[in-house]
Each structure stands twice: as C-alpha cells, then as structure tokens.
Amino acid sequence: MGAYRADDDYDYLFKVVLIGDSGVGKSNLLSRFSRNEFSLESKSTIGVEFATRSIHVEDKVVKAQIWDTAGQERYRAITSAYYRGAVGALLVYDVTRHVTFENVERWLKELRDHTDSNIVIMLVGNKADLRHLRAVSTEDAKAFAEKESTFFMETSALESMNVENAFTEVLTQIYRVVSKKALEAGDDPAALPKGQTINVGSKDDVSAVKKVGCCSS
Amino acid sequence: MWRNYGASADSFYQVRPECADDVPETKFRIKVGKTLSSRRWHAAFTPEGYLDIGKILSRVCRGVRESIHQLEVKFGSSYWVVMIQRAHLRNESNYDNVGGILLSLLSKVHYAALKEECRVMFPLIGSGRFISAPVITEDGDPILDPIVLQELNAAKEPTSVGQVGPSDGFELVKEHDKKVIQWKLSLHQIGLDVIRTDRTLVFYEKQENLSKLWDILAVYAWFDKEVSYCQGMSDLCSPMIILLDDEADAFWCFERMMKRLVHNFTRTACV
C-alpha cells in the first residue's frame, strides 16, 4: 500500500480519464494501477470515481489523477464535466466482446469533441488473459489505433499484464507534450502556439504544471 | 428476527468463503434491547394476528434509531415501511379480510401479466437465463451476438427451467416501436450489472437467483419506461429478492422503494 500512496510532493498533475463500454474492466484497471488490487466481485461503477498515483518520469514526479466513470449511456450527461481538463485517456474495450470494440469509434468521437487536440489517447484491449474467448484480434485493434493515431496496448487487470505499462506510457507521453510546450514557451513567451492548447497552469484546469517557472513569471 | 445477539449483521448473509477477505465486516452489531428482536416483533401481534403498528413503531422510534439507520444503509430507506406493510397485508389475508386477499392476488396477477408482456417481446424473460450482450441496435435491428444466440437456444431446450414454447422463437425482424427498442436496449446493461451484484454472497451462486434479479429489473424497465434501468438499481433490488422468496412480492417492494428514490434515477439526475 505504502509504495502506491500518492505523495503530495509532485512536479506535474495530469488528469487522465478511463472510458469505454460498461463491463470492460475500467475500474479494475484503475484499482490495479492505483492500489495493485483486482476484484472478481467488483460492482458496477455509479457516477464517477477517481484515484491517484504518482510515478517518476525522467527526473520528475508525475501525479496521475485518474477518473473512472459508469459506462452506461445514461451517465453520458456528465460528459463535459468528466472530460474537462483531461490530458490523457485510456479508451478501454474488452477483447472477448466484439461490440465493445465496435463502440470504440463512438467513444473516440465523444472524447475528441470534448477534449484538447493534444490529448494523449491509448486504446486498451483488456481481459487479454481470456485467450480462449478472444473475439477481437490484436491486428485489427492495432490497425485501428494506427488509423486513428492513438497508442495501443493489450492488458489484463487480472494478471496484472501491461497495466503499469499502459498508464506509464500515457503519462510519459503527456509529460513529453507538456514539457515540450513549456520549453517552447520558455524560449519565446510571445510564440505561444495558437488555437487549442493544453492549458498548462490554467486555474480552472485540473491538470497543471506545479513548478514550472515559465508560466508563473 | 435476530438469532444471535452480539453477532454482526453480516452473519445473516452467507458470504462465499473465498470472498471472506474482500468483504469488510460491518460495525453494526445486534444488541439486546437496542435491536428489534423476533420476540418483540411477534409480541406486537394481537391474538387475532393483527400487527399493532403503534406498539412496534414506538419501539422503533424509542430505541433503535441506530439500527434503522444501519438497515437503511444496507437495504434502503423503505425497508421498515415495506416490512410492516407486508406484515399487515399478510395478517389481513390470513384471516377474514377479503380485500387483503384480493389485493395480494391482484399484485401477483399484475406482475405475472407484466412479465408475460416482456416474455412475448423477448423470450428469455422468465426462462431462467439472461443475456449480457446487446440484442438490438438503436435503429431497431436485431443483433446476432453469439452469446445471445447461445442463451436463446439453450432456453429453448426442453431441459431448461422456463417454458419457452416453439412459437416463441426469437424472430429476427426489425423493431419499429420506440418503446420496445428502448426496453430491449436496457436488457444487456441489466445483465452486465446482474453478474456484478453482491457476488460475494452464496445466494448468487445459483443461476436461478441471477436470472430472477434480471427478470425483475427487466420487468421494471418495461413497467417504468421513464426510469427504465439505470446502473445502481441492481444493488437496490438485490436485498428484495434475498429477503422475499416470492418474485412478485420482491418486484412490488422494489417498485415501492423506487417510488421514493426515483429522483436519483431519472435521465437528468445522473449528472
């Protein structure tokens, strides 16, 4: 438990959302990453839950605030609040249920409609341990991810396979995007990129750089 | 009602041994004088078999606020209301109150009729089986998911629990009635949640109890088209079918509870 406890001393705070159809294993991915726990008897998620965990990326401490929501269509009313300030997303489907993969397109559209264009997206095929029940091939998912320019990984929250990798990869990529922006801004504050940006340091934004001089000066 | 004073309230619900470590033990313990005992409960009945509601309510109000609170946390706020009303109804129907008997019968007939309506629309209702994959698109086209077909075929076998006749084949025609489409869209979500409801309990090791929960929630989704099914409702319905053997009773108790909680489940409330 101690090893996973979120430390209040961090350099970056990134909001990451978990999305995907009901029952694909979003909550167990989150509990595996944040507490190294998995439950076969877990209940359906009501509304929104979230958990945090800090990891090291290069020499920085990155605190991930991961939001998990109910997959049911009914809860889509909370969408805009759910996505606000998110800089990363894990779009989860269940490799044993093809329909959850078919719905990935809808989720992706909703995600892109509500978030910054720089958001880091990873397509996650969960329940990869259920080899005999597989209904979505790795190739199909990989091809889809390439077409949509998202990252891709197959995971098993039950076997703890690739869960750490998936989250770490997303957080590292966000770190790269954000630190590159900070660097650009540091070089020439007047040359801030136009249009949509990740609002680093913005007050109403959940994700923020805590100790980067460029934004406060 | 309570068999073991000092025992944890959890002891009334058998937890699967392999899940014992995952289930936190409740802090609520049954205390002598503070908890409504079965002796007190039975003493509240008149020799004619009527429940003296005043007597039991004052008892409840005097000393067991904490118990009620704990029970409400576990079973929902209507628990006592429902139990007392049920006891009252039972007493009346046991004796000479024809109205009570009729009311009780009517509620069962009403539920059976609702369930039959649902079964005609989707033959897995009442078959002892259920689905957790979508059966229809939003446009009303049937979905031939292998998981659904497997369940449907299994339900048709003569060895199955239900009485699915040969005329009740799952017809793969486009559905045009919006109400029916909406209802069918809810079925797989109910299934997905049924398999995740109170799974630490021995009670849900039985397939028939899982499908009972699915049936009741599916019938409710048809009965109350405004609310239909919303995640969270399976957890509230679960104690009803654990407590009440009769499916129609469980349905109406759940329906009554939903009347009081409905504002949590409307389409605009899930925000």
CSV table of C-alpha atoms in Angstrom, one decimal:
chain,number,residue,atom,x,y,z
A,1,MET,CA,0.0,0.0,0.0
A,2,GLY,CA,2.7,2.4,1.1
A,3,ALA,CA,4.5,2.1,-2.2
A,4,TYR,CA,1.4,3.3,-4.0
A,5,ARG,CA,0.4,6.1,-1.7
A,6,ALA,CA,0.2,9.4,-3.6
A,7,ASP,CA,2.8,11.8,-2.4
A,8,ASP,CA,1.7,15.4,-2.2
A,9,ASP,CA,5.1,16.5,-3.5
A,10,TYR,CA,4.9,16.4,-7.2
A,11,ASP,CA,6.0,18.3,-10.2
A,12,TYR,CA,3.1,17.6,-12.5
A,13,LEU,CA,-0.5,16.7,-12.0
A,14,PHE,CA,-2.2,15.1,-15.0
A,15,LYS,CA,-5.9,14.3,-15.3
A,16,VAL,CA,-6.4,11.0,-17.2
A,17,VAL,CA,-9.9,9.6,-18.0
A,18,LEU,CA,-10.9,6.0,-18.4
A,19,ILE,CA,-13.6,5.5,-20.9
A,20,GLY,CA,-15.3,2.6,-22.7
A,21,ASP,CA,-18.3,0.4,-22.6
A,22,SER,CA,-19.9,-1.0,-19.4
A,23,GLY,CA,-18.1,-4.1,-18.1
A,24,VAL,CA,-14.9,-3.8,-20.0
A,25,GLY,CA,-12.8,-3.6,-16.8
A,26,LYS,CA,-12.1,0.1,-16.4
A,27,SER,CA,-12.5,0.1,-12.6
A,28,ASN,CA,-10.2,-3.0,-12.2
A,29,LEU,CA,-7.6,-1.4,-14.4
A,30,LEU,CA,-7.7,1.6,-12.1
A,31,SER,CA,-7.5,-0.4,-8.9
A,32,ARG,CA,-4.7,-2.5,-10.3
A,33,PHE,CA,-2.7,0.6,-11.2
A,34,SER,CA,-3.5,2.7,-8.1
A,35,ARG,CA,-3.6,0.1,-5.4
A,36,ASN,CA,-2.4,-3.1,-7.1
A,37,GLU,CA,-5.7,-4.7,-6.4
A,38,PHE,CA,-8.1,-6.7,-8.5
A,39,SER,CA,-11.5,-8.0,-7.6
A,40,LEU,CA,-13.6,-10.6,-9.4
A,41,GLU,CA,-16.6,-9.5,-7.4
A,42,SER,CA,-16.4,-5.8,-8.1
A,43,LYS,CA,-19.6,-3.8,-8.5
A,44,SER,CA,-20.6,-1.6,-11.4
A,45,THR,CA,-19.4,2.0,-11.1
A,46,ILE,CA,-22.1,4.5,-10.2
A,47,GLY,CA,-21.4,8.0,-11.4
A,48,VAL,CA,-17.7,8.9,-11.2
A,49,GLU,CA,-14.9,7.7,-9.1
A,50,PHE,CA,-11.2,8.6,-9.1
A,51,ALA,CA,-7.9,7.6,-7.7
A,52,THR,CA,-4.3,9.0,-7.8
A,53,ARG,CA,-0.9,7.6,-8.0
A,54,SER,CA,2.5,9.3,-8.5
A,55,ILE,CA,5.2,7.9,-10.7
A,56,HIS,CA,8.6,9.1,-11.8
A,57,VAL,CA,9.1,10.2,-15.4
A,58,GLU,CA,12.7,11.1,-16.1
A,59,ASP,CA,13.7,13.2,-13.0
A,60,LYS,CA,10.2,14.5,-12.3
A,61,VAL,CA,7.4,13.3,-10.1
A,62,VAL,CA,4.2,13.0,-12.1
A,63,LYS,CA,1.0,12.6,-10.2
A,64,ALA,CA,-1.8,11.0,-12.2
A,65,GLN,CA,-5.4,11.8,-11.2
A,66,ILE,CA,-7.4,9.1,-12.9
A,67,TRP,CA,-11.1,9.4,-13.4
A,68,ASP,CA,-13.3,6.4,-13.8
A,69,THR,CA,-17.0,6.5,-14.8
A,70,ALA,CA,-20.0,4.4,-15.3
A,71,GLY,CA,-20.1,3.1,-18.9
A,72,GLN,CA,-23.9,3.2,-19.2
A,73,GLU,CA,-25.2,5.6,-21.9
A,74,ARG,CA,-27.4,7.3,-19.2
A,75,TYR,CA,-24.4,8.7,-17.5
A,76,ARG,CA,-23.3,10.5,-20.6
A,77,ALA,CA,-25.0,13.6,-19.2
A,78,ILE,CA,-21.9,14.1,-17.1
A,79,THR,CA,-19.6,14.1,-20.1
A,80,SER,CA,-18.4,17.6,-20.3
A,81,ALA,CA,-17.6,17.8,-16.6
A,82,TYR,CA,-15.9,14.4,-16.8
A,83,TYR,CA,-13.6,15.4,-19.7
A,84,ARG,CA,-12.8,18.9,-18.6
A,85,GLY,CA,-9.1,19.4,-18.2
A,86,ALA,CA,-8.2,15.8,-19.2
A,87,VAL,CA,-4.8,15.5,-20.9
A,88,GLY,CA,-4.8,11.7,-21.3
A,89,ALA,CA,-7.3,9.0,-21.9
A,90,LEU,CA,-7.4,5.2,-21.8
A,91,LEU,CA,-10.1,4.0,-24.2
A,92,VAL,CA,-10.9,0.5,-23.0
A,93,TYR,CA,-12.6,-2.3,-24.8
A,94,ASP,CA,-13.0,-6.0,-23.9
A,95,VAL,CA,-11.1,-8.3,-26.2
A,96,THR,CA,-13.8,-11.0,-25.6
A,97,ARG,CA,-16.7,-8.8,-26.6
A,98,HIS,CA,-16.5,-7.5,-30.1
A,99,VAL,CA,-19.3,-5.0,-29.6
A,100,THR,CA,-17.2,-3.1,-27.1
A,101,PHE,CA,-14.5,-2.7,-29.8
A,102,GLU,CA,-17.1,-1.6,-32.3
A,103,ASN,CA,-18.2,1.1,-29.9
A,104,VAL,CA,-14.6,2.5,-29.6
A,105,GLU,CA,-15.3,4.8,-32.6
A,106,ARG,CA,-18.2,6.4,-30.7
A,107,TRP,CA,-16.1,6.9,-27.6
A,108,LEU,CA,-13.3,8.3,-29.6
A,109,LYS,CA,-15.6,10.9,-31.2
A,110,GLU,CA,-17.0,11.9,-27.9
A,111,LEU,CA,-13.5,12.2,-26.5
A,112,ARG,CA,-12.3,14.4,-29.4
A,113,ASP,CA,-15.4,16.5,-29.2
A,114,HIS,CA,-14.8,17.3,-25.5
A,115,THR,CA,-11.1,17.5,-25.1
A,116,ASP,CA,-8.0,19.3,-26.4
A,117,SER,CA,-6.5,18.0,-29.6
A,118,ASN,CA,-3.2,17.4,-27.9
A,119,ILE,CA,-4.8,14.8,-25.6
A,120,VAL,CA,-2.8,11.5,-25.4
A,121,ILE,CA,-5.0,8.6,-26.2
A,122,MET,CA,-4.3,4.9,-25.7
A,123,LEU,CA,-6.6,2.2,-27.0
A,124,VAL,CA,-6.6,-0.6,-24.4
A,125,GLY,CA,-7.8,-4.1,-25.1
A,126,ASN,CA,-8.4,-5.5,-21.7
A,127,LYS,CA,-9.1,-9.1,-20.4
A,128,ALA,CA,-6.3,-10.4,-22.7
A,129,ASP,CA,-5.9,-13.3,-20.2
A,130,LEU,CA,-9.2,-14.8,-21.6
A,131,ARG,CA,-7.4,-16.3,-24.6
A,132,HIS,CA,-10.0,-18.9,-25.4
A,133,LEU,CA,-12.7,-16.3,-25.5
A,134,ARG,CA,-10.9,-13.7,-27.7
A,135,ALA,CA,-13.2,-12.0,-30.2
A,136,VAL,CA,-11.1,-9.0,-31.3
A,137,SER,CA,-7.7,-9.7,-32.9
A,138,THR,CA,-4.6,-7.8,-31.9
A,139,GLU,CA,-4.0,-6.9,-35.6
A,140,ASP,CA,-7.5,-5.4,-36.0
A,141,ALA,CA,-7.1,-3.2,-32.9
A,142,LYS,CA,-3.5,-2.3,-33.9
A,143,ALA,CA,-4.7,-1.2,-37.4
A,144,PHE,CA,-7.5,0.8,-35.9
A,145,ALA,CA,-5.1,2.5,-33.4
A,146,GLU,CA,-2.7,3.4,-36.3
A,147,LYS,CA,-5.5,4.8,-38.4
A,148,GLU,CA,-6.7,7.0,-35.5
A,149,SER,CA,-3.2,7.9,-34.4
A,150,THR,CA,-3.6,6.5,-30.9
A,151,PHE,CA,-1.4,4.4,-28.8
A,152,PHE,CA,-2.4,0.8,-28.3
A,153,MET,CA,-1.8,-2.0,-25.8
A,154,GLU,CA,-3.5,-5.2,-24.7
A,155,THR,CA,-3.8,-5.6,-20.9
A,156,SER,CA,-5.1,-7.9,-18.3
A,157,ALA,CA,-6.0,-6.3,-15.0
A,158,LEU,CA,-6.5,-9.8,-13.6
A,159,GLU,CA,-3.0,-11.0,-14.4
A,160,SER,CA,-1.5,-7.5,-14.0
A,161,MET,CA,-0.3,-7.6,-17.5
A,162,ASN,CA,0.7,-4.4,-19.2
A,163,VAL,CA,-1.4,-2.3,-16.8
A,164,GLU,CA,1.6,-0.5,-15.4
A,165,ASN,CA,3.0,-0.1,-18.9
A,166,ALA,CA,-0.2,1.4,-20.3
A,167,PHE,CA,-0.6,4.0,-17.7
A,168,THR,CA,3.1,4.8,-17.6
A,169,GLU,CA,3.2,5.2,-21.3
A,170,VAL,CA,0.3,7.6,-21.4
A,171,LEU,CA,1.8,9.6,-18.5
A,172,THR,CA,5.2,9.7,-20.2
A,173,GLN,CA,3.7,10.9,-23.4
A,174,ILE,CA,1.7,13.6,-21.7
A,175,TYR,CA,4.9,14.7,-19.9
A,176,ARG,CA,6.6,15.0,-23.3
A,177,VAL,CA,3.8,17.1,-24.7
A,178,VAL,CA,3.7,19.3,-21.7
A,179,SER,CA,7.4,19.7,-21.2
A,180,LYS,CA,7.9,20.5,-24.9
A,181,LYS,CA,5.3,23.2,-24.6
A,182,ALA,CA,6.9,24.6,-21.5
A,183,LEU,CA,10.2,24.6,-23.4
A,184,GLU,CA,8.7,26.4,-26.4
A,185,ALA,CA,7.0,28.9,-24.2
A,186,GLY,CA,10.3,29.4,-22.2
A,187,ASP,CA,12.2,30.1,-25.4
A,188,ASP,CA,9.9,32.7,-26.6
A,189,PRO,CA,6.8,33.6,-24.5
A,190,ALA,CA,5.3,35.5,-27.4
A,191,ALA,CA,5.4,32.4,-29.6
A,192,LEU,CA,2.8,30.5,-27.6
A,193,PRO,CA,1.1,28.2,-30.1
A,194,LYS,CA,-2.2,29.5,-31.3
A,195,GLY,CA,-5.5,27.7,-31.2
A,196,GLN,CA,-6.3,24.8,-28.8
A,197,THR,CA,-3.6,24.1,-26.3
A,198,ILE,CA,-3.3,22.1,-23.1
A,199,ASN,CA,-4.0,24.9,-20.6
A,200,VAL,CA,-0.9,24.4,-18.5
A,201,GLY,CA,-1.3,26.3,-15.3
A,202,SER,CA,-4.7,27.5,-16.0
A,203,LYS,CA,-6.7,28.0,-12.8
A,204,ASP,CA,-9.9,26.0,-13.7
A,205,ASP,CA,-7.9,23.2,-15.2
A,206,VAL,CA,-7.3,20.1,-13.1
A,207,SER,CA,-4.1,19.1,-14.9
A,208,ALA,CA,-1.4,21.6,-14.2
A,209,VAL,CA,2.3,22.0,-14.0
A,210,LYS,CA,3.1,22.8,-10.5
A,211,LYS,CA,6.7,24.1,-10.5
A,212,VAL,CA,7.5,25.3,-14.0
A,213,GLY,CA,8.8,28.8,-13.9
A,214,CYS,CA,7.7,29.8,-17.4
A,215,CYS,CA,4.0,30.1,-16.6
A,216,SER,CA,4.2,32.0,-13.4
A,217,SER,CA,6.8,34.5,-14.5
B,1,MET,CA,-35.7,-11.6,13.6
B,2,TRP,CA,-32.2,-11.7,15.1
B,3,ARG,CA,-30.9,-15.1,16.1
B,4,ASN,CA,-27.6,-14.1,17.6
B,5,TYR,CA,-27.3,-11.2,19.8
B,6,GLY,CA,-23.9,-9.6,19.6
B,7,ALA,CA,-23.4,-11.1,16.2
B,8,SER,CA,-22.6,-9.0,13.2
B,9,ALA,CA,-25.5,-8.2,10.9
B,10,ASP,CA,-23.4,-9.7,8.1
B,11,SER,CA,-23.9,-13.2,9.6
B,12,PHE,CA,-27.4,-13.2,8.2
B,13,TYR,CA,-26.0,-13.2,4.6
B,14,GLN,CA,-23.7,-16.1,3.8
B,15,VAL,CA,-20.6,-14.9,2.1
B,16,ARG,CA,-18.7,-17.2,-0.2
B,17,PRO,CA,-15.7,-18.5,1.7
B,18,GLU,CA,-13.2,-17.4,-1.0
B,19,CYS,CA,-14.5,-13.9,-0.8
B,20,ALA,CA,-14.4,-13.5,3.0
B,21,ASP,CA,-11.2,-11.5,2.9
B,22,ASP,CA,-12.7,-9.0,0.4
B,23,VAL,CA,-15.8,-8.2,2.4
B,24,PRO,CA,-15.4,-5.7,5.1
B,25,GLU,CA,-17.3,-6.6,8.3
B,26,THR,CA,-20.0,-4.2,9.3
B,27,LYS,CA,-19.6,-2.3,12.5
B,28,PHE,CA,-23.3,-2.8,13.2
B,29,ARG,CA,-23.8,-5.4,15.9
B,30,ILE,CA,-27.1,-6.8,17.1
B,31,LYS,CA,-27.6,-5.5,20.7
B,32,VAL,CA,-30.1,-6.7,23.3
B,33,GLY,CA,-32.7,-4.1,24.0
B,34,LYS,CA,-31.5,-1.9,21.1
B,35,THR,CA,-32.4,-4.1,18.2
B,36,LEU,CA,-35.9,-5.2,17.3
B,37,SER,CA,-35.8,-8.9,18.2
B,38,SER,CA,-38.0,-11.5,16.8
B,39,ARG,CA,-39.7,-11.9,20.2
B,40,ARG,CA,-40.6,-8.2,20.3
B,41,TRP,CA,-41.8,-8.4,16.7
B,42,HIS,CA,-44.0,-11.4,17.3
B,43,ALA,CA,-45.3,-9.9,20.6
B,44,ALA,CA,-46.6,-6.9,18.7
B,45,PHE,CA,-49.2,-9.1,17.0
B,46,THR,CA,-52.7,-9.3,18.6
B,47,PRO,CA,-54.1,-12.8,19.3
B,48,GLU,CA,-56.2,-12.3,16.2
B,49,GLY,CA,-53.0,-12.0,14.2
B,50,TYR,CA,-53.1,-8.2,13.6
B,51,LEU,CA,-49.9,-6.2,13.9
B,52,ASP,CA,-50.1,-3.5,16.5
B,53,ILE,CA,-48.3,-0.9,14.4
B,54,GLY,CA,-48.4,1.7,17.1
B,55,LYS,CA,-46.6,-0.6,19.5
B,56,ILE,CA,-43.9,-1.5,17.1
B,57,LEU,CA,-43.4,1.9,15.8
B,58,SER,CA,-43.0,3.5,19.2
B,59,ARG,CA,-40.5,0.7,20.0
B,60,VAL,CA,-38.7,1.5,16.8
B,61,CYS,CA,-38.7,5.2,17.4
B,62,ARG,CA,-37.6,4.9,21.1
B,63,GLY,CA,-34.5,2.8,21.0
B,64,VAL,CA,-33.4,1.6,17.6
B,65,ARG,CA,-32.6,4.7,15.6
B,66,GLU,CA,-29.2,3.4,15.0
B,67,SER,CA,-30.4,0.0,13.9
B,68,ILE,CA,-32.7,1.6,11.4
B,69,HIS,CA,-30.0,3.8,10.1
B,70,GLN,CA,-27.8,0.8,9.6
B,71,LEU,CA,-30.6,-1.2,8.0
B,72,GLU,CA,-31.4,1.8,5.7
B,73,VAL,CA,-27.7,1.9,4.7
B,74,LYS,CA,-27.9,-1.8,3.8
B,75,PHE,CA,-31.4,-2.2,2.5
B,76,GLY,CA,-32.6,1.3,1.5
B,77,SER,CA,-34.9,3.6,3.4
B,78,SER,CA,-38.1,1.8,2.7
B,79,TYR,CA,-37.1,-1.3,4.5
B,80,TRP,CA,-39.3,-0.9,7.6
B,81,VAL,CA,-42.2,0.6,5.7
B,82,VAL,CA,-42.3,-2.3,3.4
B,83,MET,CA,-41.9,-5.0,6.1
B,84,ILE,CA,-44.6,-3.5,8.2
B,85,GLN,CA,-47.0,-3.1,5.3
B,86,ARG,CA,-46.3,-6.7,4.2
B,87,ALA,CA,-46.9,-8.0,7.7
B,88,HIS,CA,-50.2,-6.1,7.8
B,89,LEU,CA,-51.3,-7.4,4.5
B,90,ARG,CA,-50.4,-10.9,5.4
B,91,ASN,CA,-52.4,-10.8,8.6
B,92,GLU,CA,-55.4,-9.4,6.9
B,93,SER,CA,-55.3,-12.0,4.2
B,94,ASN,CA,-54.7,-14.8,6.7
B,95,TYR,CA,-58.0,-14.0,8.4
B,96,ASP,CA,-61.2,-12.6,7.2
B,97,ASN,CA,-60.2,-9.6,5.2
B,98,VAL,CA,-61.2,-10.4,1.6
B,99,GLY,CA,-59.9,-7.1,0.4
B,100,GLY,CA,-56.4,-8.0,1.6
B,101,ILE,CA,-56.5,-11.3,-0.2
B,102,LEU,CA,-57.7,-9.7,-3.3
B,103,LEU,CA,-55.1,-7.1,-3.1
B,104,SER,CA,-52.4,-9.7,-2.6
B,105,LEU,CA,-53.7,-11.7,-5.5
B,106,LEU,CA,-54.1,-8.7,-7.8
B,107,SER,CA,-50.5,-7.7,-7.2
B,108,LYS,CA,-49.3,-11.2,-8.2
B,109,VAL,CA,-51.6,-11.2,-11.3
B,110,HIS,CA,-50.4,-7.8,-12.2
B,111,TYR,CA,-46.8,-8.8,-12.0
B,112,ALA,CA,-47.4,-12.0,-14.0
B,113,ALA,CA,-49.1,-10.0,-16.7
B,114,LEU,CA,-46.2,-7.5,-16.9
B,115,LYS,CA,-43.8,-10.4,-17.1
B,116,GLU,CA,-45.7,-12.1,-19.8
B,117,GLU,CA,-45.8,-8.9,-21.9
B,118,CYS,CA,-42.0,-8.8,-21.6
B,119,ARG,CA,-41.6,-12.6,-22.4
B,120,VAL,CA,-43.6,-12.1,-25.6
B,121,MET,CA,-41.2,-9.3,-26.6
B,122,PHE,CA,-38.1,-11.3,-25.5
B,123,PRO,CA,-38.4,-15.0,-24.8
B,124,LEU,CA,-35.5,-15.2,-22.3
B,125,ILE,CA,-37.6,-13.4,-19.7
B,126,GLY,CA,-38.7,-16.0,-17.1
B,127,SER,CA,-36.6,-18.7,-18.9
B,128,GLY,CA,-34.0,-19.0,-16.1
B,129,ARG,CA,-31.5,-17.5,-18.5
B,130,PHE,CA,-30.4,-14.0,-19.2
B,131,ILE,CA,-28.1,-12.0,-21.6
B,132,SER,CA,-25.3,-9.5,-21.1
B,133,ALA,CA,-24.7,-8.7,-24.8
B,134,PRO,CA,-26.8,-6.3,-26.8
B,135,VAL,CA,-29.8,-7.7,-28.7
B,136,ILE,CA,-30.9,-4.7,-30.7
B,137,THR,CA,-29.4,-1.6,-32.3
B,138,GLU,CA,-30.8,1.9,-31.6
B,139,ASP,CA,-32.4,1.7,-35.0
B,140,GLY,CA,-34.3,-1.5,-34.0
B,141,ASP,CA,-32.2,-4.0,-36.0
B,142,PRO,CA,-31.7,-7.3,-34.1
B,143,ILE,CA,-28.1,-8.1,-33.2
B,144,LEU,CA,-27.0,-11.7,-33.8
B,145,ASP,CA,-24.5,-11.8,-31.0
B,146,PRO,CA,-23.2,-15.4,-30.5
B,147,ILE,CA,-23.6,-15.0,-26.7
B,148,VAL,CA,-27.3,-14.1,-27.1
B,149,LEU,CA,-28.0,-16.8,-29.6
B,150,GLN,CA,-26.4,-19.4,-27.4
B,151,GLU,CA,-28.6,-18.3,-24.5
B,152,LEU,CA,-31.7,-18.3,-26.6
B,153,ASN,CA,-31.0,-21.8,-28.0
B,154,ALA,CA,-30.3,-23.1,-24.5
B,155,ALA,CA,-33.6,-21.7,-23.3
B,156,LYS,CA,-35.5,-23.5,-26.0
B,157,GLU,CA,-34.1,-26.9,-24.9
B,158,PRO,CA,-36.7,-29.0,-23.1
B,159,THR,CA,-34.4,-29.4,-20.1
B,160,SER,CA,-34.3,-25.7,-19.4
B,161,VAL,CA,-36.1,-24.1,-16.4
B,162,GLY,CA,-38.6,-22.0,-18.3
B,163,GLN,CA,-41.5,-22.8,-20.6
B,164,VAL,CA,-40.4,-21.4,-23.9
B,165,GLY,CA,-42.7,-22.8,-26.5
B,166,PRO,CA,-41.9,-23.4,-30.1
B,167,SER,CA,-44.0,-20.4,-31.2
B,168,ASP,CA,-41.8,-18.1,-29.1
B,169,GLY,CA,-38.9,-18.1,-31.5
B,170,PHE,CA,-36.6,-15.1,-31.4
B,171,GLU,CA,-37.7,-13.5,-34.6
B,172,LEU,CA,-35.1,-11.5,-36.4
B,173,VAL,CA,-37.2,-8.7,-37.7
B,174,LYS,CA,-36.6,-5.0,-37.4
B,175,GLU,CA,-38.4,-3.5,-34.5
B,176,HIS,CA,-40.2,-0.2,-35.1
B,177,ASP,CA,-41.8,0.5,-31.8
B,178,LYS,CA,-39.6,3.0,-30.0
B,179,LYS,CA,-40.7,1.9,-26.6
B,180,VAL,CA,-39.8,-1.7,-27.4
B,181,ILE,CA,-36.4,-0.7,-28.8
B,182,GLN,CA,-35.7,1.3,-25.6
B,183,TRP,CA,-36.6,-1.6,-23.4
B,184,LYS,CA,-34.6,-4.1,-25.4
B,185,LEU,CA,-31.6,-1.7,-25.3
B,186,SER,CA,-31.7,-1.9,-21.5
B,187,LEU,CA,-31.6,-5.7,-21.3
B,188,HIS,CA,-27.8,-6.3,-21.8
B,189,GLN,CA,-27.0,-3.5,-19.4
B,190,ILE,CA,-29.1,-5.2,-16.7
B,191,GLY,CA,-27.3,-8.4,-17.5
B,192,LEU,CA,-23.9,-6.8,-17.2
B,193,ASP,CA,-24.8,-5.5,-13.8
B,194,VAL,CA,-26.6,-8.6,-12.5
B,195,ILE,CA,-23.3,-10.5,-12.9
B,196,ARG,CA,-21.7,-7.8,-10.8
B,197,THR,CA,-24.2,-7.5,-8.0
B,198,ASP,CA,-23.4,-8.8,-4.5
B,199,ARG,CA,-21.3,-11.6,-6.0
B,200,THR,CA,-19.6,-12.3,-2.7
B,201,LEU,CA,-22.9,-13.8,-1.4
B,202,VAL,CA,-23.6,-17.5,-1.6
B,203,PHE,CA,-27.1,-16.5,-2.8
B,204,TYR,CA,-25.8,-15.6,-6.2
B,205,GLU,CA,-24.0,-18.8,-6.8
B,206,LYS,CA,-27.4,-20.1,-8.0
B,207,GLN,CA,-28.1,-19.2,-11.6
B,208,GLU,CA,-31.9,-19.0,-10.8
B,209,ASN,CA,-31.2,-16.1,-8.4
B,210,LEU,CA,-29.2,-14.2,-11.0
B,211,SER,CA,-31.9,-14.6,-13.6
B,212,LYS,CA,-34.6,-13.7,-11.0
B,213,LEU,CA,-32.8,-10.4,-10.5
B,214,TRP,CA,-32.5,-9.9,-14.2
B,215,ASP,CA,-36.2,-10.7,-14.7
B,216,ILE,CA,-37.4,-8.3,-12.1
B,217,LEU,CA,-35.2,-5.4,-13.3
B,218,ALA,CA,-36.2,-6.1,-16.9
B,219,VAL,CA,-39.9,-6.1,-16.0
B,220,TYR,CA,-39.3,-2.9,-14.0
B,221,ALA,CA,-37.7,-1.3,-17.0
B,222,TRP,CA,-40.8,-2.0,-19.0
B,223,PHE,CA,-43.2,-1.0,-16.2
B,224,ASP,CA,-41.4,2.3,-15.6
B,225,LYS,CA,-40.3,3.5,-19.1
B,226,GLU,CA,-39.2,6.9,-17.8
B,227,VAL,CA,-36.6,5.4,-15.5
B,228,SER,CA,-36.1,2.1,-17.4
B,229,TYR,CA,-32.9,0.8,-16.0
B,230,CYS,CA,-30.0,2.8,-14.5
B,231,GLN,CA,-26.8,1.5,-13.1
B,232,GLY,CA,-27.1,1.2,-9.3
B,233,MET,CA,-30.7,-0.2,-9.4
B,234,SER,CA,-29.4,-3.8,-9.3
B,235,ASP,CA,-27.8,-3.2,-5.9
B,236,LEU,CA,-31.1,-1.8,-4.5
B,237,CYS,CA,-33.1,-4.7,-5.9
B,238,SER,CA,-30.8,-7.4,-4.7
B,239,PRO,CA,-31.9,-7.3,-1.0
B,240,MET,CA,-35.5,-7.5,-2.0
B,241,ILE,CA,-35.0,-10.9,-3.7
B,242,ILE,CA,-32.8,-12.1,-0.9
B,243,LEU,CA,-35.4,-11.2,1.7
B,244,LEU,CA,-38.6,-12.2,-0.2
B,245,ASP,CA,-39.0,-15.6,-1.8
B,246,ASP,CA,-41.9,-14.6,-3.9
B,247,GLU,CA,-40.8,-12.8,-7.0
B,248,ALA,CA,-44.0,-10.7,-7.3
B,249,ASP,CA,-43.6,-9.5,-3.7
B,250,ALA,CA,-39.9,-8.7,-4.4
B,251,PHE,CA,-40.9,-6.8,-7.5
B,252,TRP,CA,-43.6,-4.7,-5.8
B,253,CYS,CA,-41.3,-3.9,-2.8
B,254,PHE,CA,-38.7,-2.8,-5.2
B,255,GLU,CA,-41.2,-0.7,-7.1
B,256,ARG,CA,-42.4,0.9,-3.9
B,257,MET,CA,-38.8,1.7,-3.0
B,258,MET,CA,-38.1,3.1,-6.4
B,259,LYS,CA,-41.1,5.5,-6.0
B,260,ARG,CA,-39.2,7.1,-3.2
B,261,LEU,CA,-35.8,7.0,-4.9
B,262,VAL,CA,-36.9,7.8,-8.4
B,263,HIS,CA,-35.4,11.3,-8.4
B,264,ASN,CA,-32.0,9.7,-8.3
B,265,PHE,CA,-32.5,7.7,-11.4
B,266,THR,CA,-34.2,10.0,-14.0
B,267,ARG,CA,-32.3,10.9,-17.1
B,268,THR,CA,-31.4,14.3,-15.9
B,269,ALA,CA,-30.4,13.1,-12.4
B,270,CYS,CA,-27.3,11.2,-13.3
B,271,VAL,CA,-25.3,14.4,-13.5
